[in-house]
Short mmCIF file of C-alpha atoms in Angstrom, two decimals:
data_model
loop_
_atom_site.label_atom_id
_atom_site.label_comp_id
_atom_site.label_asym_id
_atom_site.label_seq_id
_atom_site.Cartn_x
_atom_site.Cartn_y
_atom_site.Cartn_z
CA MET A 25 -0.09 18.43 3.39
CA ARG A 26 1.16 15.58 5.69
CA LYS A 27 -0.96 13.01 7.56
CA GLU A 28 -0.23 9.85 9.01
CA ILE A 29 -2.31 6.95 10.79
CA GLN A 30 -1.32 3.96 12.85
CA ILE A 31 -3.50 0.59 12.61
CA LYS A 32 -3.27 -2.60 14.04
CA ASN A 33 -2.62 -5.60 11.83
CA GLN A 34 -6.17 -6.42 11.77
CA VAL A 35 -8.47 -6.78 8.64
CA GLY A 36 -11.01 -4.47 10.47
CA GLU A 37 -8.71 -1.68 10.34
CA LEU A 38 -8.96 -1.51 6.68
CA GLU A 39 -11.89 0.69 7.13
CA ARG A 40 -9.77 3.37 8.82
CA VAL A 41 -7.35 3.22 5.96
CA ALA A 42 -10.18 3.61 3.36
CA SER A 43 -11.46 6.71 5.41
CA PHE A 44 -7.92 8.15 5.82
CA VAL A 45 -7.35 7.77 1.92
CA GLU A 46 -10.81 9.53 1.57
CA GLU A 47 -10.09 12.29 3.67
CA ILE A 48 -6.85 12.94 1.98
CA GLY A 49 -8.44 12.91 -1.28
CA GLU A 50 -11.21 15.33 -0.40
CA GLU A 51 -8.42 17.75 0.96
CA LEU A 52 -6.57 17.79 -2.35
CA GLY A 53 -9.62 17.92 -4.33
CA LEU A 54 -9.02 14.41 -6.34
CA GLY A 55 -11.29 13.12 -8.49
CA MET A 56 -13.42 10.25 -7.51
CA GLU A 57 -11.62 7.67 -9.96
CA LEU A 58 -8.33 8.72 -8.57
CA GLN A 59 -9.59 8.30 -4.90
CA MET A 60 -10.75 4.91 -5.72
CA ASN A 61 -7.93 3.81 -7.43
CA LEU A 62 -5.69 5.08 -4.34
CA ASN A 63 -7.98 3.36 -1.93
CA LEU A 64 -7.58 0.14 -3.96
CA VAL A 65 -3.72 0.48 -3.92
CA MET A 66 -3.83 0.97 0.07
CA GLU A 67 -5.98 -1.80 0.67
CA GLU A 68 -4.13 -4.21 -1.26
CA MET A 69 -0.71 -3.31 0.19
CA VAL A 70 -2.04 -2.85 3.80
CA SER A 71 -3.73 -6.39 3.28
CA ASN A 72 -0.52 -7.98 2.33
CA VAL A 73 0.98 -6.44 5.59
CA ILE A 74 -2.06 -7.72 7.66
CA PHE A 75 -1.88 -11.39 6.09
CA TYR A 76 1.43 -12.24 5.53
CA ALA A 77 4.19 -9.79 7.47
CA TYR A 78 3.69 -11.35 10.66
CA PRO A 79 3.16 -14.84 12.43
CA GLU A 80 -0.54 -15.56 13.41
CA GLY A 81 -1.51 -14.05 16.49
CA THR A 82 1.37 -11.57 16.70
CA ASP A 83 -0.05 -7.92 17.36
CA ALA A 84 1.63 -5.29 15.62
CA THR A 85 1.49 -1.56 14.47
CA ILE A 86 1.58 -0.56 10.70
CA GLU A 87 1.95 3.13 9.84
CA LEU A 88 0.77 4.94 6.79
CA LEU A 89 2.18 8.24 6.18
CA ALA A 90 0.78 10.56 3.29
CA GLU A 91 2.44 13.71 2.02
CA SER A 92 1.71 16.02 -0.96
CA ASP A 93 3.19 19.14 -2.47
CA GLY A 94 0.13 19.72 -4.56
CA LYS A 95 2.07 18.06 -7.52
CA GLU A 96 2.49 14.54 -6.25
CA LEU A 97 1.14 12.56 -3.57
CA THR A 98 3.35 9.98 -1.80
CA PHE A 99 2.17 7.27 0.73
CA VAL A 100 4.88 5.70 2.97
CA LEU A 101 3.73 2.32 4.42
CA SER A 102 5.73 1.05 7.40
CA ASP A 103 5.94 -2.17 9.58
CA GLN A 104 8.32 -4.38 11.36
CA GLY A 105 7.16 -7.61 9.75
CA ARG A 106 9.08 -10.13 7.66
CA GLU A 107 11.43 -8.54 4.98
CA PHE A 108 9.45 -8.42 1.82
CA ASP A 109 10.22 -6.32 -1.42
CA PRO A 110 6.98 -6.37 -3.60
CA THR A 111 9.18 -4.24 -6.23
CA LEU A 112 11.15 -7.58 -7.01
CA LYS A 113 7.95 -9.67 -7.64
CA ASP A 114 7.65 -10.64 -11.33
CA ASP A 115 4.72 -9.13 -13.05
CA VAL A 116 1.62 -11.36 -13.34
CA ASP A 117 1.20 -12.44 -16.88
CA ILE A 118 -2.44 -11.03 -17.70
CA ASP A 119 -2.56 -12.91 -20.98
CA ALA A 120 -2.45 -16.26 -19.03
CA ASN A 121 -5.58 -18.29 -18.49
CA PRO A 122 -6.65 -17.27 -14.86
CA ALA A 123 -7.36 -20.68 -14.05
CA GLU A 124 -3.77 -21.52 -14.87
CA ARG A 125 -2.27 -18.51 -13.48
CA GLU A 126 -0.12 -18.85 -10.12
CA LEU A 127 -2.15 -17.51 -7.31
CA GLY A 128 -1.13 -14.05 -5.65
CA GLY A 129 0.72 -11.07 -7.14
CA MET A 130 -2.17 -9.63 -8.79
CA GLY A 131 -2.52 -6.57 -6.31
CA ILE A 132 1.33 -5.76 -6.59
CA PHE A 133 0.67 -5.55 -10.34
CA ILE A 134 -2.30 -3.40 -9.83
CA VAL A 135 -0.39 -1.10 -7.52
CA LYS A 136 2.43 -0.77 -9.99
CA ASN A 137 0.18 0.18 -12.72
CA ILE A 138 -1.75 2.89 -10.77
CA MET A 139 1.13 4.42 -9.09
CA ASN A 140 3.70 6.30 -10.87
CA LYS A 141 6.76 5.02 -8.86
CA VAL A 142 7.04 2.30 -6.14
CA THR A 143 10.26 1.93 -4.25
CA TYR A 144 11.15 -0.31 -1.07
CA GLN A 145 13.51 0.00 1.48
CA ARG A 146 14.67 -2.07 4.72
CA LEU A 147 15.86 0.19 7.23
CA GLU A 148 16.62 -0.49 11.14
CA GLY A 149 14.17 -3.53 10.91
CA LYS A 150 11.48 -1.69 9.39
CA ASN A 151 9.74 -2.25 5.69
CA LEU A 152 9.27 0.78 3.97
CA LEU A 153 7.22 0.95 0.88
CA THR A 154 7.11 4.38 -0.92
CA MET A 155 4.20 4.79 -3.47
CA LYS A 156 4.00 8.01 -5.35
CA LYS A 157 1.18 9.40 -7.69
CA GLU A 158 1.38 12.41 -9.95
CA ILE A 159 -1.67 14.38 -9.07
#
């Protein structure tokens, strides 16, 4: 299985991402909990690109590729925004008082804990975030 979607860097496009993940989940026969977790991962990472990768008012395209061999599901999120490697971000201290915790980083922490492997590359001016999940 191989599917791809291109979206604009607009919040309203998150609905299309959710539908894309749901379609993949149904095609692969994934359980509801896994589908919900995958949707959370994609929403977090695509939202980060929408909100932070481009200067305000810039129109851009974000690509999301999904591939599966039946044992593993791989998502590759690609954009041409600011270079950012989320895998280098320190994990959030979940034991810290939420009121005292630094803002941000929770989404990346969630992604790292749901997915089995998360890697980042910057190639030819593109951010490529690869997220793998055993299914």
